[in-house]
Short mmCIF file of C-alpha atoms and ligand atoms in Angstrom, two decimals:
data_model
loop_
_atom_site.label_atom_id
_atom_site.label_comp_id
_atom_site.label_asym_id
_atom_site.label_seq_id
_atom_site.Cartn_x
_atom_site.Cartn_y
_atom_site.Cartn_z
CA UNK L 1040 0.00 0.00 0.00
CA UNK L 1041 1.62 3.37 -1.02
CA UNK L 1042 1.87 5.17 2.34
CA UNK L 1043 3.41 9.09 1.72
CA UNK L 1044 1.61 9.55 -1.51
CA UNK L 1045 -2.33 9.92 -1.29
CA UNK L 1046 -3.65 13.78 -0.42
CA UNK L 1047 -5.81 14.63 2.83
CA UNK L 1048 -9.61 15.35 1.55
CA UNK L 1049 -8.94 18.60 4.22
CA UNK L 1050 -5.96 19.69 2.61
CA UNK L 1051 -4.72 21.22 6.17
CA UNK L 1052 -6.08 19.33 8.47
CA UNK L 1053 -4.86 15.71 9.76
CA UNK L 1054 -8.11 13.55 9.81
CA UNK L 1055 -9.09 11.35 12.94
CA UNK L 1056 -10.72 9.20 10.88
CA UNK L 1057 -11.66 9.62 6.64
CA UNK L 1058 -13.25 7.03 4.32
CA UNK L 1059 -12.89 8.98 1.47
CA UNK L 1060 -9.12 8.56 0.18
CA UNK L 1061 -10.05 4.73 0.40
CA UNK L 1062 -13.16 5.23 -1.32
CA UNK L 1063 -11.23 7.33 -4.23
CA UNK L 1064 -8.37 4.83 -4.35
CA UNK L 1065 -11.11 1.68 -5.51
CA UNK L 1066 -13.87 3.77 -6.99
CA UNK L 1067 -13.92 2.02 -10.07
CA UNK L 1068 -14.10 -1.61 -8.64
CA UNK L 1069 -16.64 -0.17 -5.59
CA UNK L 1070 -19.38 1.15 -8.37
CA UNK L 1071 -19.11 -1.59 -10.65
CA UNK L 1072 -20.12 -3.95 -7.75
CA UNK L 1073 -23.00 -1.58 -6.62
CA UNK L 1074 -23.76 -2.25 -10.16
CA UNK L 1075 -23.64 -6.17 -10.36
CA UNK L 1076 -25.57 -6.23 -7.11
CA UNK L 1077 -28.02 -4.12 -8.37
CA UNK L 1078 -28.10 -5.50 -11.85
CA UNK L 1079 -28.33 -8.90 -10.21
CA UNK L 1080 -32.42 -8.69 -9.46
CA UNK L 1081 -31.99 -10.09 -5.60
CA UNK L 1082 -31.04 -7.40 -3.08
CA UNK L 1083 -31.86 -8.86 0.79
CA UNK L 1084 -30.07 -12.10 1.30
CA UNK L 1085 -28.94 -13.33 -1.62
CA UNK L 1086 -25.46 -14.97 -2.84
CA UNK L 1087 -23.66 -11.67 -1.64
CA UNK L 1088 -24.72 -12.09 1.94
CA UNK L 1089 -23.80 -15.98 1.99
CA UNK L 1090 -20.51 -15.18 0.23
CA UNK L 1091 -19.80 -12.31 2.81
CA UNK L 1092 -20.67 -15.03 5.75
CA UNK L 1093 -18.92 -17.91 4.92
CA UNK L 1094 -15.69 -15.70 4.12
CA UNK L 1095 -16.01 -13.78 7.05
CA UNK L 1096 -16.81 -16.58 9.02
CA UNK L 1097 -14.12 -18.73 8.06
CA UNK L 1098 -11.29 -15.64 8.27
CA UNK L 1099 -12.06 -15.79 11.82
CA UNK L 1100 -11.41 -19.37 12.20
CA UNK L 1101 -15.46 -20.48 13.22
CA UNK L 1102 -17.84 -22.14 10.83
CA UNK L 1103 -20.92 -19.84 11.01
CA UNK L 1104 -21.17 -16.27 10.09
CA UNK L 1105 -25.21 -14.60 10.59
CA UNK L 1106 -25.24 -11.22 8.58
CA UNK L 1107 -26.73 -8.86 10.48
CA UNK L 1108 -28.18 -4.69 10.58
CA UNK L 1109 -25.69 -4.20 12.95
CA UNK L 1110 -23.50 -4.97 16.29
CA UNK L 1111 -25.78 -3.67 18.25
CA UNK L 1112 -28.10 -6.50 16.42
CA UNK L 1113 -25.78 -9.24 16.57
CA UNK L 1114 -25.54 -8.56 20.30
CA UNK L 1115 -28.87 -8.52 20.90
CA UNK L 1116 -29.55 -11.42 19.01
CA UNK L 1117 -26.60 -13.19 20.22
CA UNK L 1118 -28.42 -12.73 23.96
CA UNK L 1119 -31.84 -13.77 22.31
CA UNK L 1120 -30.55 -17.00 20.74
CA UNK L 1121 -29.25 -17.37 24.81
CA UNK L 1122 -32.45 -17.23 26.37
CA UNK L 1123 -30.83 -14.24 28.07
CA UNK L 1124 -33.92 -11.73 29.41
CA UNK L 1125 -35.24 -10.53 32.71
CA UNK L 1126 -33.92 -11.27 35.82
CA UNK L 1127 -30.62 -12.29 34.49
CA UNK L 1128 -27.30 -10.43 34.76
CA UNK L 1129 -24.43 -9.91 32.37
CA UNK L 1130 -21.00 -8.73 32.80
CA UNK L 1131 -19.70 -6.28 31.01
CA UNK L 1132 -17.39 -2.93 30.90
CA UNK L 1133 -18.21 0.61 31.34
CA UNK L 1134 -15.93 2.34 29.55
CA UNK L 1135 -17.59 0.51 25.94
CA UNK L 1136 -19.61 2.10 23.53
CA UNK L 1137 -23.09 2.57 24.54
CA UNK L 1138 -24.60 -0.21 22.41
CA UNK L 1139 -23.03 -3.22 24.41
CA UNK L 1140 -25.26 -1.71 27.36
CA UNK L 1141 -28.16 -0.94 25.19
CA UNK L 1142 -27.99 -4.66 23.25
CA UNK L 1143 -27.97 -5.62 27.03
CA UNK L 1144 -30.76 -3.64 28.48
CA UNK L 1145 -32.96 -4.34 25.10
CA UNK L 1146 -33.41 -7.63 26.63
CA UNK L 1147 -34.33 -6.82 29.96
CA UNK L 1148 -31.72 -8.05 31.55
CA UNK L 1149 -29.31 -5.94 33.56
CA UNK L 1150 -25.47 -4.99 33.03
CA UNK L 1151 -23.06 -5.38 35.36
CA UNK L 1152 -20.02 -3.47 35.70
CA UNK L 1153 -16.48 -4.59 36.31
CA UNK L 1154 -13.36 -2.55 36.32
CA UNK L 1155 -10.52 -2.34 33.70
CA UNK L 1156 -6.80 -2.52 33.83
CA UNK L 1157 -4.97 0.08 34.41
CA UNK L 1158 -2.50 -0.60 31.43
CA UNK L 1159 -4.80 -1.68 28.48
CA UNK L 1160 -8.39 -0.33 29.65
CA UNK L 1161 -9.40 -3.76 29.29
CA UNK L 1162 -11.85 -5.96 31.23
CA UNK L 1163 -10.04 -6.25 34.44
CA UNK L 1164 -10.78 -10.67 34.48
CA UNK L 1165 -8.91 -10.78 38.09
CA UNK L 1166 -12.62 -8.96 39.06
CA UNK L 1167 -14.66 -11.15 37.72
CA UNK L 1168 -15.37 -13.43 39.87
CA UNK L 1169 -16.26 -11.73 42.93
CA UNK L 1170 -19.61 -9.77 40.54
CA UNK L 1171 -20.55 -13.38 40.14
CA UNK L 1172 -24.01 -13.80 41.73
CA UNK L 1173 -27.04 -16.79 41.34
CA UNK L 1174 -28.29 -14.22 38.45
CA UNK L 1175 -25.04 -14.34 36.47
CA UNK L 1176 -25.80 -15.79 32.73
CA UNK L 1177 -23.38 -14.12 31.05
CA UNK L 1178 -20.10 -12.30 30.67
CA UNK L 1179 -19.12 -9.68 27.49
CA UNK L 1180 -15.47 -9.00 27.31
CA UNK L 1181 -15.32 -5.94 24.82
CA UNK L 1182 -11.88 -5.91 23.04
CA UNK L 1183 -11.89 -2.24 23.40
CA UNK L 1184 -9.60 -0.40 20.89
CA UNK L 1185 -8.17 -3.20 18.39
CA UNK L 1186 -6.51 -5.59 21.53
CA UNK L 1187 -8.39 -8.78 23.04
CA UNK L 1188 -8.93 -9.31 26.43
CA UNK L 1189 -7.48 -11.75 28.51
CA UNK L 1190 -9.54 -14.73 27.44
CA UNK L 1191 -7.89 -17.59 28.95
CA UNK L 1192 -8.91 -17.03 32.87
CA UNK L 1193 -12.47 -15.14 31.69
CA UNK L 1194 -13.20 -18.46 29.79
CA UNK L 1195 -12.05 -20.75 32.65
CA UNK L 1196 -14.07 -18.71 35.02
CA UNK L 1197 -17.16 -18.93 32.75
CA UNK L 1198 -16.30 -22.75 32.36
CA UNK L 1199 -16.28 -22.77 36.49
CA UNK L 1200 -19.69 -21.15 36.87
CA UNK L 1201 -21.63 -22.48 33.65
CA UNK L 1202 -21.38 -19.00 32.27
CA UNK L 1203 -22.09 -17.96 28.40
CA UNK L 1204 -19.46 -15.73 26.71
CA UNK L 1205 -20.45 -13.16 24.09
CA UNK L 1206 -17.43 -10.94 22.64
CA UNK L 1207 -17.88 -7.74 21.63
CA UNK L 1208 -15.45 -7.80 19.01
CA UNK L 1209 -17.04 -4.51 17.43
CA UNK L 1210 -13.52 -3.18 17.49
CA UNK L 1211 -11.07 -5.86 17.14
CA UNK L 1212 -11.67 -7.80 13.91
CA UNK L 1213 -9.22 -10.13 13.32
CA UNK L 1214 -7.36 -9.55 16.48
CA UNK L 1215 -5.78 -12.95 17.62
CA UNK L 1216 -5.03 -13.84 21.48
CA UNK L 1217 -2.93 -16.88 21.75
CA UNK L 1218 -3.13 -17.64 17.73
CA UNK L 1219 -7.18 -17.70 18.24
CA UNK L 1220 -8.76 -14.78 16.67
CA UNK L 1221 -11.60 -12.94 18.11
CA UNK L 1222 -15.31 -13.97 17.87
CA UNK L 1223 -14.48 -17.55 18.11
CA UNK L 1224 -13.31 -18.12 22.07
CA UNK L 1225 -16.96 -17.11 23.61
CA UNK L 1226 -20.46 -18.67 22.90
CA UNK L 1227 -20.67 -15.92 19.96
CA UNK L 1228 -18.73 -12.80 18.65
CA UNK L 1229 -20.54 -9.28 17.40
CA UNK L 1230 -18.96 -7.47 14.74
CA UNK L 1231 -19.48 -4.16 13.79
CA UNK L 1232 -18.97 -3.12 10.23
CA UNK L 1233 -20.38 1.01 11.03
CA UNK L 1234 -17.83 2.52 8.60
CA UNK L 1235 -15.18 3.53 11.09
CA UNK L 1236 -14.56 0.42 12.21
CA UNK L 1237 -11.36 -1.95 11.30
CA UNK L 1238 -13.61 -3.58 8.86
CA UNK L 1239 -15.95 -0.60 7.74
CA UNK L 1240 -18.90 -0.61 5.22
CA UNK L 1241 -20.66 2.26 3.21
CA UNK L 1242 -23.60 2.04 6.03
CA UNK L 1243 -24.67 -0.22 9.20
CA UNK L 1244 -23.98 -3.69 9.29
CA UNK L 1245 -22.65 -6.34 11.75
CA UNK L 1246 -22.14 -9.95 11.99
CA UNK L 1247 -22.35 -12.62 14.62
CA UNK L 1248 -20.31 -15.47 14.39
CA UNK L 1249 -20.39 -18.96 16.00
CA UNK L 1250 -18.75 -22.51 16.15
CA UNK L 1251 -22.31 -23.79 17.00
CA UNK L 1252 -24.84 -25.32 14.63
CA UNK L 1253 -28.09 -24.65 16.86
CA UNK L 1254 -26.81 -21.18 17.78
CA UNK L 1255 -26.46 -20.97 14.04
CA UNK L 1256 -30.01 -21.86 13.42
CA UNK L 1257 -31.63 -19.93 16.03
CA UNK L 1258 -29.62 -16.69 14.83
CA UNK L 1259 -30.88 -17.19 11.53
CA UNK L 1260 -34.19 -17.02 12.32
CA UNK L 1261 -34.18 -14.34 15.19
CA UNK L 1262 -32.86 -12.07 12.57
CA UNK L 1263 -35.22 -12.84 10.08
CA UNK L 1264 -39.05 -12.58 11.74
CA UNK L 1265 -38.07 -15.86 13.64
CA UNK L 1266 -39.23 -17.84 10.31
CA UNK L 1267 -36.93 -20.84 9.03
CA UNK L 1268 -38.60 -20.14 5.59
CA UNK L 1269 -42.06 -20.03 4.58
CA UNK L 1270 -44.48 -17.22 6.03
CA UNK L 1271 -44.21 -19.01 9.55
CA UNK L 1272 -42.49 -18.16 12.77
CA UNK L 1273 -40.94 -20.68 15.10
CA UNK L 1274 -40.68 -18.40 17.41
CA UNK L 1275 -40.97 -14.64 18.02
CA UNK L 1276 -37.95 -12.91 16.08
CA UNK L 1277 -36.59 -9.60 14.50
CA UNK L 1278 -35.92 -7.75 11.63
CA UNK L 1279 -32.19 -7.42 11.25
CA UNK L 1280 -30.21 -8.31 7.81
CA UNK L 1281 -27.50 -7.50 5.93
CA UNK L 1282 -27.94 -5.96 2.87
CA UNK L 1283 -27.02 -7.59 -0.37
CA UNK L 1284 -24.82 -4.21 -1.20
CA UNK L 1285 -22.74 -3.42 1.76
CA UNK L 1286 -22.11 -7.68 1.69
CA UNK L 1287 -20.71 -7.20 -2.12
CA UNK L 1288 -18.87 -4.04 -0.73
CA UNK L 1289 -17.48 -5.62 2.12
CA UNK L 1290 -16.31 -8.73 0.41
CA UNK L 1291 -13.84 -6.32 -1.50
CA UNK L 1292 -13.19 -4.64 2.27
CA UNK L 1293 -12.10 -8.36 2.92
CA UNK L 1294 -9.55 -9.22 0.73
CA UNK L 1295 -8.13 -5.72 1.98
CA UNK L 1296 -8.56 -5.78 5.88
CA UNK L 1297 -4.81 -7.41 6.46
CA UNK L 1298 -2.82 -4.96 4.46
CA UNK L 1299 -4.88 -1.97 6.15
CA UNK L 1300 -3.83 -3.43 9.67
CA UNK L 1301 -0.62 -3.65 8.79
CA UNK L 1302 -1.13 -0.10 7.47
CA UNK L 1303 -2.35 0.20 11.12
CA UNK L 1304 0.57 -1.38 12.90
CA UNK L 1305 2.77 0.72 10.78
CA UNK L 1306 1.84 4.47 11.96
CA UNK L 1307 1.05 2.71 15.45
CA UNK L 1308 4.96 2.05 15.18
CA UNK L 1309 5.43 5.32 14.15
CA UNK L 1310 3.96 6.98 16.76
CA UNK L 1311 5.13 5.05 19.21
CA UNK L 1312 9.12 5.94 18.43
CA UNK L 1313 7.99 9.37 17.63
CA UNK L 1314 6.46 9.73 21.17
CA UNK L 1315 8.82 7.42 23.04
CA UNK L 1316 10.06 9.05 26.14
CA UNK L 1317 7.75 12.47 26.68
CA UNK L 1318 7.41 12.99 30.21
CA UNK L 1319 3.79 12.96 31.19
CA UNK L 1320 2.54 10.78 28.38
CA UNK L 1321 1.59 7.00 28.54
CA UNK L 1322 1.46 4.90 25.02
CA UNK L 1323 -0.35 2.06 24.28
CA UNK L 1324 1.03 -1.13 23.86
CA UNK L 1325 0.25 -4.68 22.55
CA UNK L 1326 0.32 -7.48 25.07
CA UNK L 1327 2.93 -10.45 24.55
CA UNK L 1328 0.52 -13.02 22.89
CA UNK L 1329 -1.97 -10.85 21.56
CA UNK L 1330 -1.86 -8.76 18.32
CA UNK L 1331 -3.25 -5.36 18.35
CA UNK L 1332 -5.76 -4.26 15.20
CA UNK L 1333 -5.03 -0.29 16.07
CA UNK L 1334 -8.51 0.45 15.46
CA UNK L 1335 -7.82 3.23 17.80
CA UNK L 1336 -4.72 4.99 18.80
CA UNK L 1337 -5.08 6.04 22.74
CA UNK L 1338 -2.80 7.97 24.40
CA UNK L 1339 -3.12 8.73 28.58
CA UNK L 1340 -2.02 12.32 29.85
CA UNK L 1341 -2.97 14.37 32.61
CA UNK L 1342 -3.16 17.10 30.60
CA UNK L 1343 -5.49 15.74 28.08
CA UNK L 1344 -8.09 18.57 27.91
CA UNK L 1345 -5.14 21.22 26.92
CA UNK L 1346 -3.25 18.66 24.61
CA UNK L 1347 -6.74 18.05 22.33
CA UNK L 1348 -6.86 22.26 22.56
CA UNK L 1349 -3.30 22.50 21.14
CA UNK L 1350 -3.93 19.90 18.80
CA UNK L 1351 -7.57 21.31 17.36
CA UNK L 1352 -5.19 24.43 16.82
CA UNK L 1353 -2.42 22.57 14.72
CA UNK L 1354 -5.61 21.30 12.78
CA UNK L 1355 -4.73 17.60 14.46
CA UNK L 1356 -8.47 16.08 14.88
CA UNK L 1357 -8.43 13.59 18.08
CA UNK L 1358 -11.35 12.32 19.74
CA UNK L 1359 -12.02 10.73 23.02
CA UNK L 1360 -13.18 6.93 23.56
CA UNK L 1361 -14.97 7.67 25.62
CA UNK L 1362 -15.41 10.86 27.86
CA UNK L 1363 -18.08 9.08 30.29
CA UNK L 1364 -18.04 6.05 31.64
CA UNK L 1365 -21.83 4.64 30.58
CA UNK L 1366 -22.22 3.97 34.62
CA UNK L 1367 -21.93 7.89 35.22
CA UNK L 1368 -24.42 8.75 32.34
CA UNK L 1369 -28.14 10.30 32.68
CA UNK L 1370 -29.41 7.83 30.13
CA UNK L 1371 -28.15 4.94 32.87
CA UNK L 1372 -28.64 6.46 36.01
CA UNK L 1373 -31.78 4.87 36.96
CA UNK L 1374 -29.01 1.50 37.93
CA UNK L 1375 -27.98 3.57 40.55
CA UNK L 1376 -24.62 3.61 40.23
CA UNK L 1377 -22.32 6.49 41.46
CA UNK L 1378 -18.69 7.74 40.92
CA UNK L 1379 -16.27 5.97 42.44
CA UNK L 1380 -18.34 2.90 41.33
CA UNK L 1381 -15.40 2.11 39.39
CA UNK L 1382 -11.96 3.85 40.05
CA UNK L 1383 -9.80 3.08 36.93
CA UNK L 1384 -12.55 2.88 33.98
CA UNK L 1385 -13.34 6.92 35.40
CA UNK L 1386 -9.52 8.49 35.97
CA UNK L 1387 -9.15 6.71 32.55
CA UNK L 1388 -12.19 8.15 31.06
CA UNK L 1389 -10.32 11.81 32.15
CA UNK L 1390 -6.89 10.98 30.98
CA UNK L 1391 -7.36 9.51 27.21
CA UNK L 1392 -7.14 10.83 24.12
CA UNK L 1393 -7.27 9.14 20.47
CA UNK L 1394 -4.62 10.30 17.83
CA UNK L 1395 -5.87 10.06 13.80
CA UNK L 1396 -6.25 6.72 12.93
CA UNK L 1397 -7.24 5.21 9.32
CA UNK L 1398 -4.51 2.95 6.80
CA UNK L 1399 -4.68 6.24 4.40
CA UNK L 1400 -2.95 8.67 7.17
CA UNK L 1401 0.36 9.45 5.01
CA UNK L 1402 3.68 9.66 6.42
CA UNK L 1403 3.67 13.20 6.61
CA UNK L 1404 0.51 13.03 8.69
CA UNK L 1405 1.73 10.82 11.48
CA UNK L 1406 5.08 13.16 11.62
CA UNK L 1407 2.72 16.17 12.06
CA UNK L 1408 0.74 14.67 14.97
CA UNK L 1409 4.16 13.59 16.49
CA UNK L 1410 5.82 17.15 16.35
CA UNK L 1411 2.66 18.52 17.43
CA UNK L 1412 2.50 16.27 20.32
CA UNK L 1413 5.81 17.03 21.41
CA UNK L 1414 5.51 20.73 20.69
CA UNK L 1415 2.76 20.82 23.30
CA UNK L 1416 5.19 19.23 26.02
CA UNK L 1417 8.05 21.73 25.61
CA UNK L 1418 5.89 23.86 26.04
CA UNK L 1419 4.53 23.23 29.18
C1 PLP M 1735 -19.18 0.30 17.31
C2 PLP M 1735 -19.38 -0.54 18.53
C3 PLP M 1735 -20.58 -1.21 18.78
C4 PLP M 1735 -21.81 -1.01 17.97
O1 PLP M 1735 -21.67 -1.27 16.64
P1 PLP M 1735 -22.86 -0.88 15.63
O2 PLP M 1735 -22.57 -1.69 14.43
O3 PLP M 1735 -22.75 0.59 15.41
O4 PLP M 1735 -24.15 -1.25 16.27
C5 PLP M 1735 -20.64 -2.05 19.88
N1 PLP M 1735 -19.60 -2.20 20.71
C6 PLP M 1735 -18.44 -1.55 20.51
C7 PLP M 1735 -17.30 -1.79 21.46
C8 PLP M 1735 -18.29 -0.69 19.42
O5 PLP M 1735 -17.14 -0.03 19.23
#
């Protein structure tokens, strides 16, 4: 992939995030398979969508791939297909996007926080088991920013207490702990493919993926109605597919993902000399036995709030993943949690701050945010 060459669409500014050098790069090939899908008289699961799961499916190392709207969906559904509902509790993080919570919460059952690490922001599995009460069905490890979580305990612990595992992989496509990637170590794994993501369409669409054939079946037909074919539901479903055209789209994305997160890996390297050794600022790092996707580059400072000024001034976007902790939020306030709840997840949530991040940053890009960066800590 040519990395110094291909122009910012804000000549000026440094991007967070930008799908449209990617999009200009494989116009061609992107609208002539808008046009064979559209040409091809089938739209709503057709070959595309099959072709998208079985690839998909089968890059990740599991059998089953279920096309879905969303991640949000494939969570949701993933719970559904688990008999998961009121009355039972599932573990998750706080410091996630909001739709792990909602997915949760859309099935009446309640989320449970546990803490993070200190060094990765990840699922803190060393807390687990003490949250583990007669309610406990579940446990959703989000592999927050491109890096897994420490599966090997969490699914012994879930062994121990007859506990299901659902991954929110959302973030971390094709992330591998121990040689297994992502999505195929719990019960089921959710992918996002919202365009930002590692694996990004032109519009919504996720994927849950499985090694078993009657969680297979049943996700089939909660997306679809809860019909197995014919006008006739088996059971009360959904409406949640995967579009013929962002399938065909993300096929292409496929054969592509690999080169783009070694794109990644590349300005993560980059940065990571660049910003070696600034007093004051922590850099993230990949775990020995776990590769990293990069879908976001976090940084941890205690000046965060004046470093994103100084950057928005040197036309350096950055954003923050995330600013509140969903515990601390008005939207979840009625489970009655308070700060302190959960010490690390909220100094994190005050000390982080995302750098650009997409495989069409150039070279020049990543050297700006660098002397940028280190600009603003002379200068302190
Ligand atoms: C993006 C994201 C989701 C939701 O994905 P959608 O496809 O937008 O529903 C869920 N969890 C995490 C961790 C995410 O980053």
């Amino acid at each position: 992939m040519g990395t110094a060459t291909s122009e910012s669409a804000t000549a000026g500014t440094v991007r967070y995030w930008d799908y449209l050098p990617g999009y200009h790069r494989y116009r061609e090939e992107y609208l002539a398979c808008c046009d064979e899908v559209f040409s091809s008289g089938r739209l709503i699961l057709g070959s595309q969508v099959e072709r998208f799961e079985r690839e998909f499916a089968d890059w990740c190392g599991v059998p089953w791939g279920v096309g879905v709207n969303s991640a949000t969906d494939a969570l949701f559904l993933s719970f559904k297909a688990l008999d998961i509902g009121p009355g039972a509790e599932v573990i998750t993080v706080s410091n996630t996007a909001v739709p792990t919570v909602a997915a949760i919460r859309a099935t009446g059952a309640t989320p449970v926080f546990v803490d993070v690490e200190e060094e990765t922001s990840l699922m803190d599995v060393g807390c687990l088991e003490k949250l583990i009460t007669p309610a406990t069905r579940c446990i959703v490890p989000v592999h927050l920013f491109g890096q897994a979580v420490d599966m090997a305990p969490l699914l012994a612990l879930a062994g121990e207490h007859g506990l299901r595992v659902v991954e929110d992989c959302a973030q971390a496509a094709g992330a591998c702990y121990r040689e297994i990637r992502v999505g195929g170590m719990g019960d089921i794994g959710a992918f996002s493919f919202y365009p930002t993501k590692v694996l990004g369409a032109f519009g919504d669409g996720g994927m849950a993926i499985t090694a078993s054939d009657d969680l297979h079946r049943r996700l089939k037909r909660l997306r679809m109605y809860g019909m197995e074919g014919g006008y006739y539901a088996e059971e009360e479903g959904y409406n949640s597919r995967l579009d013929e055209i962002q399938a065909a789209l993300l096929l292409r994305g496929l054969g592509r993902v690999e080169e783009q997160v070694t794109r990644r890996r590349e300005i993560a390297a980059m940065y990571g000399t660049g910003l070696a050794g600034i007093d004051g600022l922590g850099l993230p790092s990949a775990r020995p036995g776990r590769t990293h996707q990069y879908y976001v580059y976090t940084v941890r400072t205690r000046f965060r709030d004046r470093l994103q000024a100084f950057l928005a001034e040197q036309r350096v976007e950055t954003r923050i993943n995330y600013p509140t902790p969903i515990h601390l939020m008005r939207g979840y306030a009625f489970l009655g949690l308070k700060p302190g709840a959960l010490p690390v997840t909220e100094r994190l949530a005050g000390a982080i701050l995302s750098l650009p991040m997409h495989p069409f940053l150039t070279n020049q890009d990543v050297e700006r945010v660098v002397e940028a960066v280190r600009r603003f800590f002379r200068q302190l």
